[in-house]
XYZ file of C-alpha atoms in Angstrom:
709
model
C -7.070 3.196 12.917
C -6.009 6.689 11.884
C -5.842 7.678 8.227
C -2.624 6.679 6.397
C 0.268 9.144 6.146
C 2.307 7.368 3.441
C 1.374 5.594 0.194
C 4.136 3.375 -1.243
C 3.712 1.900 -4.714
C 5.869 -0.687 -6.507
C 4.848 -1.231 -10.139
C 6.347 -4.539 -11.272
C 6.181 -6.311 -14.618
C 2.959 -8.124 -13.669
C 1.314 -6.451 -10.647
C 1.295 -2.980 -9.095
C 1.466 -3.237 -5.280
C 0.393 -0.459 -2.916
C 1.045 -0.219 0.816
C -0.713 2.296 3.081
C 0.917 3.086 6.424
C -0.276 5.209 9.360
C 1.964 6.822 11.975
C 1.534 3.842 14.335
C 2.749 1.313 11.773
C -0.632 -0.141 10.796
C -0.717 -0.994 7.115
C -2.902 -2.387 4.355
C -1.933 -3.824 0.966
C -3.566 -3.095 -2.381
C -2.897 -4.900 -5.650
C -3.889 -4.494 -9.290
C -2.549 -5.487 -12.695
C 0.221 -3.241 -14.048
C -0.862 -1.133 -17.032
C 2.314 -0.441 -19.085
C 0.608 1.837 -21.658
C -0.581 4.217 -18.918
C 0.857 3.349 -15.500
C -1.529 5.832 -13.822
C -4.427 3.394 -14.449
C -2.759 0.548 -12.523
C -1.649 3.051 -9.867
C -5.216 4.271 -9.250
C -6.669 0.728 -9.332
C -4.075 -0.532 -6.836
C -4.567 2.531 -4.576
C -8.351 1.980 -4.691
C -7.864 -1.660 -3.672
C -5.754 -0.534 -0.677
C -8.208 2.262 0.222
C -11.104 -0.224 0.226
C -9.103 -2.523 2.525
C -8.602 0.472 4.865
C -12.263 1.433 4.594
C -11.826 4.940 3.145
C -12.439 6.624 -0.210
C -9.695 7.553 -2.673
C -10.368 11.253 -1.944
C -9.944 10.725 1.819
C -6.792 8.695 1.194
C -4.975 11.139 -1.091
C -6.063 14.345 0.671
C -4.755 13.005 4.010
C -1.330 11.590 3.125
C 1.982 13.458 3.395
C 3.986 11.298 0.976
C 3.251 9.364 -2.226
C 6.197 7.180 -3.333
C 6.167 5.534 -6.737
C 8.746 3.091 -8.063
C 8.292 1.278 -11.331
C 9.866 -0.164 -14.461
C 8.426 2.194 -17.108
C 11.765 3.720 -18.171
C 13.479 0.338 -18.242
C 10.680 -0.972 -20.477
C 11.222 2.004 -22.834
C 14.857 0.944 -23.164
C 14.012 -2.772 -23.545
C 11.386 -2.112 -26.214
C 13.536 0.534 -27.985
C 10.679 3.050 -28.020
C 12.621 6.080 -26.755
C 13.473 9.415 -28.350
C 15.377 10.139 -31.564
C 18.910 11.095 -30.497
C 21.957 12.767 -31.997
C 25.482 12.698 -30.552
C 28.384 15.148 -30.670
C 31.704 13.725 -29.489
C 35.471 14.208 -29.812
C 36.653 13.777 -33.432
C 38.026 10.261 -33.888
C 35.581 8.763 -31.384
C 32.516 8.636 -33.674
C 32.461 4.810 -33.690
C 32.434 4.584 -29.891
C 28.776 3.491 -29.725
C 29.198 0.801 -32.389
C 32.391 -0.516 -30.778
C 30.852 -0.624 -27.280
C 32.563 -2.628 -24.559
C 33.292 -6.326 -24.774
C 31.750 -6.921 -21.359
C 28.398 -5.400 -22.310
C 28.380 -6.923 -25.810
C 28.431 -10.443 -24.303
C 26.232 -9.669 -21.292
C 23.103 -11.818 -20.765
C 24.381 -14.475 -23.196
C 24.073 -18.097 -22.118
C 27.143 -20.310 -21.796
C 26.292 -22.023 -25.095
C 25.978 -18.682 -26.913
C 29.337 -17.518 -25.524
C 30.958 -20.683 -26.874
C 29.345 -20.380 -30.327
C 30.078 -16.790 -31.280
C 28.169 -17.149 -34.562
C 25.003 -16.281 -32.583
C 26.529 -13.070 -31.223
C 25.416 -9.547 -32.083
C 26.020 -6.209 -30.412
C 23.193 -4.395 -28.618
C 21.237 -2.216 -31.039
C 22.816 1.274 -30.906
C 20.690 4.059 -29.418
C 22.209 6.497 -31.957
C 22.975 5.410 -35.531
C 26.397 6.267 -36.959
C 24.985 8.903 -39.353
C 23.620 10.939 -36.416
C 27.006 10.861 -34.636
C 29.257 13.860 -35.314
C 32.881 14.390 -34.267
C 34.251 17.858 -33.470
C 37.884 18.922 -33.207
C 38.929 19.349 -29.556
C 41.020 17.524 -27.006
C 41.501 17.659 -23.242
C 44.043 15.335 -21.617
C 43.627 13.282 -18.440
C 45.077 16.102 -16.339
C 42.324 18.448 -17.569
C 44.671 20.519 -19.746
C 43.482 21.728 -23.165
C 45.630 20.000 -25.804
C 43.541 21.082 -28.818
C 41.131 24.036 -28.599
C 37.518 23.515 -29.572
C 36.691 24.369 -33.203
C 33.368 26.227 -32.926
C 32.739 25.862 -36.671
C 32.683 22.037 -36.322
C 30.057 22.311 -33.578
C 27.845 24.698 -35.620
C 27.985 22.295 -38.590
C 27.136 19.261 -36.390
C 24.297 21.056 -34.590
C 22.707 22.203 -37.870
C 22.939 18.684 -39.326
C 21.187 17.205 -36.253
C 18.476 19.902 -36.300
C 17.880 19.116 -39.985
C 17.711 15.416 -39.019
C 14.822 16.286 -36.666
C 16.332 14.775 -33.520
C 14.479 15.084 -30.180
C 17.675 15.464 -28.139
C 21.376 16.218 -28.657
C 23.844 14.379 -26.395
C 27.363 15.703 -25.855
C 30.240 13.522 -24.592
C 33.887 14.528 -25.006
C 37.001 12.763 -23.748
C 38.033 13.599 -20.155
C 35.185 16.092 -19.689
C 34.773 14.660 -16.173
C 38.146 16.294 -15.354
C 37.536 19.564 -17.220
C 34.084 20.200 -18.775
C 34.966 23.495 -20.500
C 34.538 22.117 -24.050
C 31.285 20.299 -23.295
C 29.853 23.504 -21.829
C 30.797 25.493 -24.943
C 29.392 22.811 -27.302
C 26.104 22.861 -25.352
C 25.999 26.661 -25.544
C 26.443 26.639 -29.345
C 23.849 23.845 -29.771
C 21.265 25.764 -27.742
C 21.908 28.893 -29.807
C 21.422 26.947 -33.062
C 18.274 25.217 -31.739
C 16.827 28.605 -30.774
C 17.668 30.109 -34.197
C 15.930 27.172 -35.911
C 12.871 27.463 -33.635
C 13.140 23.752 -32.862
C 12.259 21.892 -29.641
C 15.400 19.909 -28.882
C 16.842 19.150 -25.426
C 20.625 19.259 -24.943
C 22.340 16.820 -22.529
C 26.004 16.897 -21.439
C 27.840 13.920 -19.926
C 29.617 15.996 -17.241
C 26.227 17.059 -15.836
C 24.695 13.577 -16.018
C 27.628 11.624 -14.512
C 31.096 13.229 -14.219
C 33.087 10.054 -13.555
C 35.809 8.078 -15.305
C 35.174 5.337 -17.913
C 34.116 7.057 -21.107
C 31.907 4.269 -22.503
C 29.796 3.991 -19.349
C 29.528 7.791 -19.146
C 28.408 7.862 -22.793
C 25.786 5.174 -22.091
C 24.520 7.135 -19.082
C 23.966 10.368 -21.027
C 22.375 8.501 -23.951
C 19.952 6.609 -21.730
C 19.072 9.759 -19.753
C 18.148 11.390 -23.081
C 16.569 8.285 -24.650
C 14.381 6.778 -21.940
C 13.590 9.334 -19.253
C 11.343 11.605 -21.329
C 8.594 8.978 -21.510
C 9.312 8.034 -17.875
C 8.797 11.655 -16.793
C 5.515 11.714 -18.706
C 4.323 8.536 -16.913
C 5.387 9.937 -13.521
C 3.638 13.243 -14.220
C 0.516 11.252 -15.113
C 0.753 9.568 -11.688
C 1.216 12.943 -9.983
C -1.778 14.356 -11.889
C -3.921 11.351 -10.852
C -2.836 11.860 -7.198
C -3.681 15.577 -7.296
C -7.040 14.853 -8.935
C -7.973 12.950 -5.758
C -6.703 15.697 -3.445
C -2.970 15.062 -2.919
C -1.312 18.368 -1.957
C 2.392 17.690 -2.630
C 4.717 16.286 -5.311
C 5.122 12.552 -5.991
C 8.489 11.030 -5.009
C 10.363 8.171 -6.667
C 13.190 5.878 -5.541
C 16.823 6.250 -6.575
C 18.776 3.130 -7.542
C 21.145 3.703 -4.599
C 18.366 3.802 -2.037
C 16.907 7.270 -1.416
C 13.862 9.280 -2.423
C 13.787 12.129 -4.894
C 11.237 14.277 -6.673
C 10.001 13.096 -10.086
C 11.575 16.317 -11.436
C 15.062 14.987 -10.563
C 17.475 16.200 -13.290
C 19.161 12.763 -13.599
C 16.068 10.568 -13.752
C 17.979 7.587 -15.206
C 19.220 7.096 -11.605
C 15.695 5.801 -10.813
C 15.428 3.269 -13.662
C 15.852 0.162 -11.500
C 14.067 1.513 -8.456
C 11.460 -1.220 -7.817
C 13.608 -4.099 -6.456
C 15.819 -1.637 -4.495
C 12.922 -0.991 -2.076
C 13.192 -4.600 -0.907
C 16.821 -4.127 0.204
C 15.876 -0.963 2.138
C 13.013 -2.843 3.827
C 15.368 -5.730 4.627
C 17.837 -3.385 6.349
C 14.945 -2.063 8.454
C 13.838 -5.608 9.422
C 17.463 -6.607 10.142
C 17.634 -3.936 12.864
C 14.428 -5.317 14.446
C 15.631 -8.928 14.550
C 19.248 -8.066 15.434
C 20.961 -9.659 12.417
C 23.045 -7.622 9.964
C 23.658 -10.496 7.514
C 20.589 -10.869 5.321
C 19.659 -12.411 1.998
C 16.717 -10.608 0.372
C 14.715 -12.654 -2.135
C 11.891 -11.156 -4.175
C 9.848 -13.454 -6.421
C 7.078 -11.914 -8.486
C 5.527 -12.932 -11.779
C 8.592 -12.440 -13.947
C 11.863 -12.483 -12.018
C 13.616 -13.617 -8.837
C 15.753 -10.783 -7.435
C 18.346 -11.389 -4.721
C 20.204 -8.811 -2.648
C 22.791 -9.299 0.094
C 23.481 -7.332 3.253
C 26.698 -8.892 4.557
C 27.737 -7.909 8.112
C 25.962 -4.608 7.692
C 27.538 -3.860 4.287
C 25.312 -3.482 1.229
C 27.310 -3.752 -1.962
C 27.157 -0.720 -4.253
C 27.698 -1.507 -7.914
C 29.138 1.468 -9.790
C 28.627 0.117 -13.295
C 25.441 -1.940 -13.433
C 24.362 -3.602 -16.658
C 21.020 -2.476 -17.999
C 19.749 -4.182 -21.146
C 23.374 -4.928 -22.124
C 24.523 -1.351 -21.512
C 27.138 -0.603 -18.849
C 26.060 2.526 -16.976
C 27.822 4.828 -14.548
C 24.967 4.743 -12.016
C 25.677 3.703 -8.413
C 23.166 0.949 -7.651
C 22.502 -1.339 -4.704
C 23.721 -4.652 -6.105
C 21.087 -7.217 -7.115
C 21.402 -10.628 -8.734
C 18.428 -11.568 -10.904
C 17.299 -14.740 -12.654
C 14.183 -15.318 -14.731
C 11.978 -17.210 -12.268
C 8.453 -16.240 -11.293
C 4.865 -17.451 -11.148
C 4.105 -15.949 -14.556
C 6.813 -17.911 -16.401
C 5.540 -19.672 -19.505
C 6.078 -23.455 -19.611
C 6.900 -25.290 -22.832
C 7.510 -28.955 -23.665
C 9.163 -29.930 -26.950
C 6.950 -32.775 -28.291
C 9.923 -34.520 -29.972
C 12.669 -34.303 -27.348
C 10.354 -33.856 -24.311
C 12.677 -31.051 -23.205
C 10.999 -28.739 -20.679
C 11.613 -24.982 -20.889
C 10.731 -22.554 -18.101
C 10.476 -19.103 -19.646
C 12.280 -16.861 -20.155
C 9.020 -15.351 -21.413
C 6.429 -14.311 -18.842
C 2.667 -14.088 -19.294
C 2.868 -10.666 -17.593
C -0.293 -8.906 -16.473
C -1.907 -8.878 -19.914
C -3.029 -11.502 -20.881
C -1.625 -13.233 -17.761
C -1.819 -16.952 -16.839
C -4.601 -19.110 -18.309
C -6.388 -19.322 -14.932
C -6.854 -15.513 -14.934
C -9.173 -16.023 -17.949
C -7.995 -12.833 -19.663
C -6.933 -14.372 -22.952
C -3.757 -16.207 -21.879
C -3.262 -19.500 -23.742
C 0.181 -20.673 -22.556
C 0.515 -22.618 -19.249
C 2.483 -20.885 -16.462
C 3.762 -21.731 -12.970
C 0.724 -19.886 -11.527
C -1.529 -22.312 -13.435
C 0.366 -25.220 -11.816
C -0.174 -23.656 -8.368
C -3.902 -23.367 -9.105
C -4.152 -26.948 -10.462
C -2.479 -28.337 -7.315
C -4.852 -26.521 -4.955
C -2.150 -24.244 -3.573
C -3.966 -21.117 -4.759
C -7.540 -20.491 -3.627
C -9.637 -19.968 -6.805
C -12.206 -17.918 -4.856
C -9.759 -15.713 -2.896
C -7.198 -14.485 -5.444
C -6.798 -10.724 -4.873
C -9.380 -11.169 -2.139
C -11.876 -12.694 -4.576
C -11.613 -9.958 -7.232
C -10.171 -12.481 -9.708
C -11.927 -15.855 -9.930
C -9.368 -18.437 -11.034
C -10.538 -20.800 -13.817
C -8.785 -23.954 -12.574
C -10.420 -26.396 -14.997
C -9.535 -24.245 -18.003
C -5.911 -24.121 -16.807
C -5.917 -27.870 -16.134
C -7.198 -28.735 -19.638
C -4.597 -26.534 -21.373
C -1.767 -27.785 -19.131
C -2.749 -31.430 -19.787
C -2.737 -30.881 -23.549
C 0.472 -28.822 -23.790
C 2.639 -30.208 -20.981
C 1.439 -33.366 -19.210
C 0.402 -35.407 -22.290
C 3.624 -34.707 -24.300
C 5.598 -35.832 -21.211
C 3.424 -38.938 -20.787
C 2.732 -38.305 -17.072
C -0.246 -37.306 -14.941
C -1.308 -33.665 -14.649
C -0.454 -33.371 -10.929
C 2.944 -35.033 -11.326
C 3.845 -32.768 -14.265
C 2.617 -29.620 -12.506
C 4.574 -30.347 -9.320
C 7.644 -31.228 -11.394
C 7.499 -27.826 -13.114
C 7.197 -26.045 -9.743
C 10.143 -28.068 -8.381
C 12.249 -27.025 -11.388
C 11.486 -23.349 -10.712
C 12.252 -23.737 -7.002
C 15.499 -25.623 -7.768
C 16.615 -22.761 -10.052
C 15.904 -20.254 -7.269
C 17.568 -22.485 -4.637
C 20.738 -22.812 -6.750
C 20.778 -19.056 -7.376
C 20.626 -18.395 -3.613
C 23.512 -20.823 -3.033
C 25.596 -19.040 -5.706
C 24.933 -15.629 -4.150
C 25.916 -16.883 -0.669
C 29.074 -18.648 -1.861
C 30.367 -15.329 -3.218
C 30.214 -13.724 0.242
C 32.753 -15.881 2.089
C 30.221 -16.261 4.938
C 28.550 -19.507 6.028
C 24.768 -19.709 5.333
C 24.169 -20.248 9.067
C 24.997 -16.542 9.630
C 22.340 -15.368 7.150
C 18.623 -14.733 7.636
C 16.609 -15.241 4.445
C 13.835 -12.692 3.889
C 11.297 -13.883 1.322
C 8.791 -11.504 -0.253
C 7.067 -10.573 -3.498
C 3.664 -11.910 -4.499
C 5.070 -15.380 -5.271
C 7.845 -15.471 -2.636
C 5.863 -17.143 0.183
C 4.128 -19.469 -2.318
C 7.463 -21.070 -3.275
C 9.428 -20.345 -0.098
C 9.651 -23.954 1.128
C 11.352 -25.276 -2.030
C 13.520 -22.182 -2.621
C 15.063 -22.311 0.878
C 15.266 -26.074 1.477
C 18.604 -27.588 2.504
C 20.678 -24.380 2.476
C 20.933 -24.102 6.266
C 19.907 -20.501 6.929
C 20.013 -19.139 10.472
C 16.364 -18.072 10.047
C 13.788 -17.804 7.248
C 11.246 -14.984 7.458
C 8.303 -13.852 5.371
C 5.668 -11.196 5.967
C 1.946 -10.549 6.070
C 2.735 -7.716 3.660
C 5.099 -9.827 1.495
C 3.364 -8.731 -1.721
C 3.986 -5.078 -0.865
C 7.359 -5.487 0.848
C 9.308 -3.556 -1.810
C 6.736 -0.763 -1.550
C 7.122 -0.943 2.263
C 10.902 -0.649 1.825
C 10.404 2.526 -0.225
C 8.512 4.037 2.731
C 11.530 3.452 5.033
C 13.818 5.590 2.808
C 14.793 9.234 3.315
C 14.955 12.000 0.715
C 18.406 11.847 -0.846
C 20.829 13.345 -3.351
C 24.169 11.812 -4.255
C 26.873 13.773 -6.071
C 30.267 12.331 -6.943
C 33.231 12.978 -9.203
C 36.205 10.877 -10.346
C 39.615 11.586 -8.840
C 43.064 10.005 -8.916
C 44.638 10.553 -5.502
C 47.456 8.070 -4.857
C 48.962 7.800 -1.368
C 51.891 5.486 -0.803
C 52.201 3.264 2.272
C 55.054 5.489 3.505
C 53.634 8.896 2.546
C 55.194 11.903 4.296
C 53.234 14.210 6.615
C 53.213 16.877 3.898
C 51.810 14.462 1.302
C 49.035 13.367 3.687
C 48.133 17.007 4.435
C 48.130 17.927 0.710
C 45.895 14.942 -0.167
C 43.521 15.884 2.670
C 43.256 19.479 1.423
C 42.426 18.265 -2.113
C 39.760 15.866 -0.788
C 38.175 18.527 1.457
C 37.992 21.004 -1.453
C 36.132 18.497 -3.678
C 33.747 17.469 -0.871
C 32.927 21.129 -0.235
C 31.993 21.745 -3.916
C 29.885 18.574 -4.084
C 28.108 19.378 -0.819
C 27.105 22.776 -2.181
C 25.657 21.199 -5.361
C 23.723 18.475 -3.464
C 22.289 20.916 -0.908
C 21.241 23.369 -3.634
C 19.259 20.608 -5.394
C 17.493 19.656 -2.133
C 16.679 23.285 -1.367
C 15.179 23.567 -4.863
C 12.979 20.564 -3.984
C 11.604 22.483 -1.007
C 13.546 20.973 1.919
C 14.452 23.326 4.777
C 18.240 23.873 5.149
C 18.240 22.844 8.821
C 16.711 19.456 7.916
C 19.382 18.588 5.311
C 22.267 16.418 6.539
C 25.356 15.693 4.446
C 27.817 12.801 4.659
C 30.986 12.604 2.530
C 32.125 9.283 1.058
C 34.921 8.004 -1.155
C 35.659 5.066 -3.443
C 39.108 3.569 -2.835
C 41.260 0.566 -3.631
C 44.721 -0.693 -2.789
C 46.943 0.732 -5.537
C 47.054 -1.627 -8.513
C 43.688 -3.316 -7.852
C 40.817 -3.127 -10.357
C 37.778 -2.776 -8.071
C 36.820 0.037 -5.679
C 35.197 -0.185 -2.260
C 32.740 2.513 -1.174
C 33.461 3.972 2.279
C 31.511 6.502 4.336
C 34.106 9.021 5.560
C 34.722 9.101 9.329
C 35.238 12.906 9.221
C 33.438 15.772 7.411
C 36.792 17.297 6.386
C 40.442 16.160 6.287
C 42.451 18.930 7.963
C 45.594 17.113 9.156
C 47.849 14.124 8.527
C 46.106 12.265 11.371
C 42.718 12.947 9.751
C 44.042 11.448 6.505
C 45.298 8.373 8.388
C 41.816 7.980 9.940
C 40.254 8.067 6.458
C 42.643 5.343 5.178
C 42.074 3.236 8.335
C 38.303 3.429 7.696
C 38.865 2.111 4.152
C 40.919 -0.806 5.503
C 38.201 -1.676 8.015
C 35.448 -1.682 5.354
C 37.691 -3.613 2.924
C 38.263 -6.315 5.568
C 34.499 -6.597 6.201
C 33.670 -6.863 2.503
C 36.463 -9.355 1.782
C 38.355 -10.813 4.754
C 40.672 -9.414 7.407
C 43.687 -11.285 6.009
C 43.148 -9.661 2.595
C 44.326 -6.200 3.749
C 47.354 -5.018 1.780
C 48.371 -1.547 2.964
C 51.934 -2.037 1.690
C 50.628 -1.481 -1.861
C 49.488 2.041 -0.994
C 46.035 3.568 -1.508
C 44.202 5.068 -4.504
C 41.106 7.244 -4.003
C 39.227 6.944 -7.310
C 36.030 8.848 -6.576
C 34.845 11.414 -4.024
C 31.205 12.101 -3.238
C 28.637 13.555 -0.883
C 25.249 12.132 0.136
C 22.685 14.718 1.259
C 19.579 13.448 3.095
C 16.458 14.856 4.710
C 14.243 12.819 7.033
C 10.700 11.816 6.192
C 7.953 10.154 8.202
C 8.514 6.386 8.355
C 6.328 3.438 9.340
C 7.067 1.513 12.522
C 6.207 -2.131 13.147
C 4.478 -2.771 16.469
C 5.932 -5.197 19.005
C 3.265 -7.230 20.822
C 3.543 -9.900 23.520
C 3.495 -13.572 22.500
C 0.197 -15.325 23.132
C -1.097 -18.872 22.760
C 0.463 -21.231 20.188
C -2.973 -22.433 18.989
C -3.891 -20.627 15.731
C -7.574 -21.691 15.872
C -8.799 -18.069 15.693
C -7.264 -17.776 12.192
C -8.426 -21.230 10.972
C -10.929 -21.167 8.118
C -11.375 -24.763 6.987
C -9.455 -27.237 4.817
C -8.681 -27.743 1.133
C -7.153 -30.557 -0.888
C -3.614 -29.598 -1.909
C -1.076 -31.664 -3.839
C 2.333 -31.506 -2.082
C 5.206 -34.014 -2.202
C 3.630 -36.419 -4.692
C 0.177 -36.828 -3.128
C -2.993 -34.995 -2.138
C -3.303 -33.734 1.459
C -6.156 -32.227 3.421
C -4.391 -28.936 4.172
C -5.578 -26.620 6.944
C -6.375 -23.094 5.749
C -5.508 -19.993 7.781
C -6.156 -16.284 7.218
C -2.721 -14.615 7.323
C -3.954 -11.308 8.765
C -5.615 -13.107 11.700
C -2.447 -14.881 12.849
C -1.213 -13.392 16.144
C 2.205 -13.324 17.883
C 2.848 -16.748 19.448
C 0.719 -18.718 16.947
C 2.307 -21.786 15.391
C 1.088 -23.507 12.214
C 2.179 -27.054 11.284
C 1.997 -28.318 7.687
C 0.400 -29.408 5.513
C -1.222 -25.974 5.642
C -1.924 -22.984 3.434
C -1.856 -19.483 4.922
C -3.834 -17.113 2.703
C -3.812 -13.371 2.203
C -5.656 -11.471 -0.562
C -2.275 -10.553 -2.097
C -0.145 -13.661 -1.438
C -0.190 -17.293 -0.248
C 2.234 -19.170 2.031
C 2.383 -22.942 1.433
C 3.581 -24.924 4.486
C 4.846 -28.374 3.479
C 4.013 -31.471 5.615
C 5.780 -31.437 9.032
C 7.279 -27.959 8.401
C 6.227 -25.202 10.830
C 5.537 -21.476 10.798
C 5.965 -19.408 13.974
C 4.657 -15.841 14.371
C 6.972 -13.656 16.491
C 6.302 -10.501 18.534
C 6.696 -8.262 15.436
C 4.102 -10.456 13.602
C 6.837 -11.715 11.268
C 6.334 -15.269 9.976
C 9.309 -17.609 10.604
C 9.419 -20.710 8.362
C 11.037 -23.751 10.027
C 11.947 -26.802 7.901
C 11.298 -30.224 9.470
């Protein structure tokens, strides 16, 4: 094998996964515990694990690769743990309570049904800026962008001096309708920077029109606050990763993944757009696999130690969510839509000794201390402990033997804390807990599918994540998928997905362009001219950013898009424009026809309602530049007998009794091989449990197809 050309890293809540890929599509997986205090430690340990699997040193690895991609949860954790920077806010006078008021939708987000019924338990998310560090200034711009009240510079000087005296780390500026006309925000920022310089302070100034110039003031406010609050520490972590890479000979800059599915430099000016980058890689990888297998309707399911993330590609359409919720904050950040439940192998199990009520999570043992069987100080039983007790995990082969699982220690603690309070045997209790987890995941998949208006028999389920294959049989049972696929590189699939992405920038701005169903030729031409003018400005901004990142102009491609709805509706649909510019009435009709086609795919063809007219709510441009990508190798199918991968048997408890399960090495399975359960297919980074009478078939791309009996 040649040396790798790409390193992809996905740092999750429990494990950091690394995938190495060469130009012919060969790959190796590395895995290590995530190190939240200094993510560079877990990054180097995981890269070393992958380098050892490849048979090269860290120096040879890093000095030879063209691209290092890192996606993680560091910034999100800063927000969750409220350990970000000290902020001040300057806003339009009269709007000082905006943070405390929030939005009803975000204030009730993540509450259970019971807590929504009993409002006595309710409290708002903790504000990122207290009221005393929020200052209003006299100014007003209306929704047309006209200045109604001029800006009072004296108010700004007073506010800036108060915040400097308060020793803030950053000043955020958000005025009403600045996304239409940012003139006041620009002047406020100018005055603040002058005052900061006079005071000799080190304070960064952020403006909402630069962070996210789109409608919905509360979400825009949240976006600028979170950019200021959480990304400083995130940048520091990413720079630490870049420094570690360069220490071992990497010649270029580290890249990270945007929440809408592209790569960008870690110096990206709007780094909050990368906060939920990890799970997004899985959707990108799924789209790549969908092209190989010829199915454009896919359900992506990623189970790790902490969560179960689900994404949908429905008839080639991936849903973009414009206002995702992040720790009960609504943000204006376009994000590939994911549904998430708390369900993973690290979930802590509890049994109430009085009521015998079983609770799965929501807490996770994480990477430190981890499950009891890791023997790193964990004292609470987890799903992973149940898997070890039931013989589904190999105690001598976890992470390729680097972690020796202490099964008896896990068994004793589980018996005391779970099995005995329930009054049942250890095996019965452990399998019951696993079945509860798998039932939660199974129900979540059914909910996600039912919202698509497409029958499950059209969907292929892709299962990945370190725990995905381990619980695949129960998670997918009885739903009726067209196909169920998992991967030899399941543990690193999100990292693999990152390596299939291109470099990207996305710029957009809110608009309000209404076109009636019976618009005249002149109206269509005028609307087209307005759209083309905005696209041209956005294209210039996106290309300039990519040039600053070092991409050659001839390699940068741009595609305009728009967000539209039938007039009067509440939700927008994102549409890639069929033309680079709208120069005639016919061009405008082609743009509207493209919206109707996408709307019918996302909803249903009978739901089209052109009589209502059309509203274009946002215009944008996506700029991309190609990068080297991995390719999977297609090989001819061979014999069905998997004897060459067989490595003995082990007792495993499945379906209420112990079985002598055949063991197979996942990496040795070849195209054409077929494995019949009970069996366990092992890989250093993951395990696939095949239930009795179920089968696994390996296709010509070496993808593993799970077939229920």
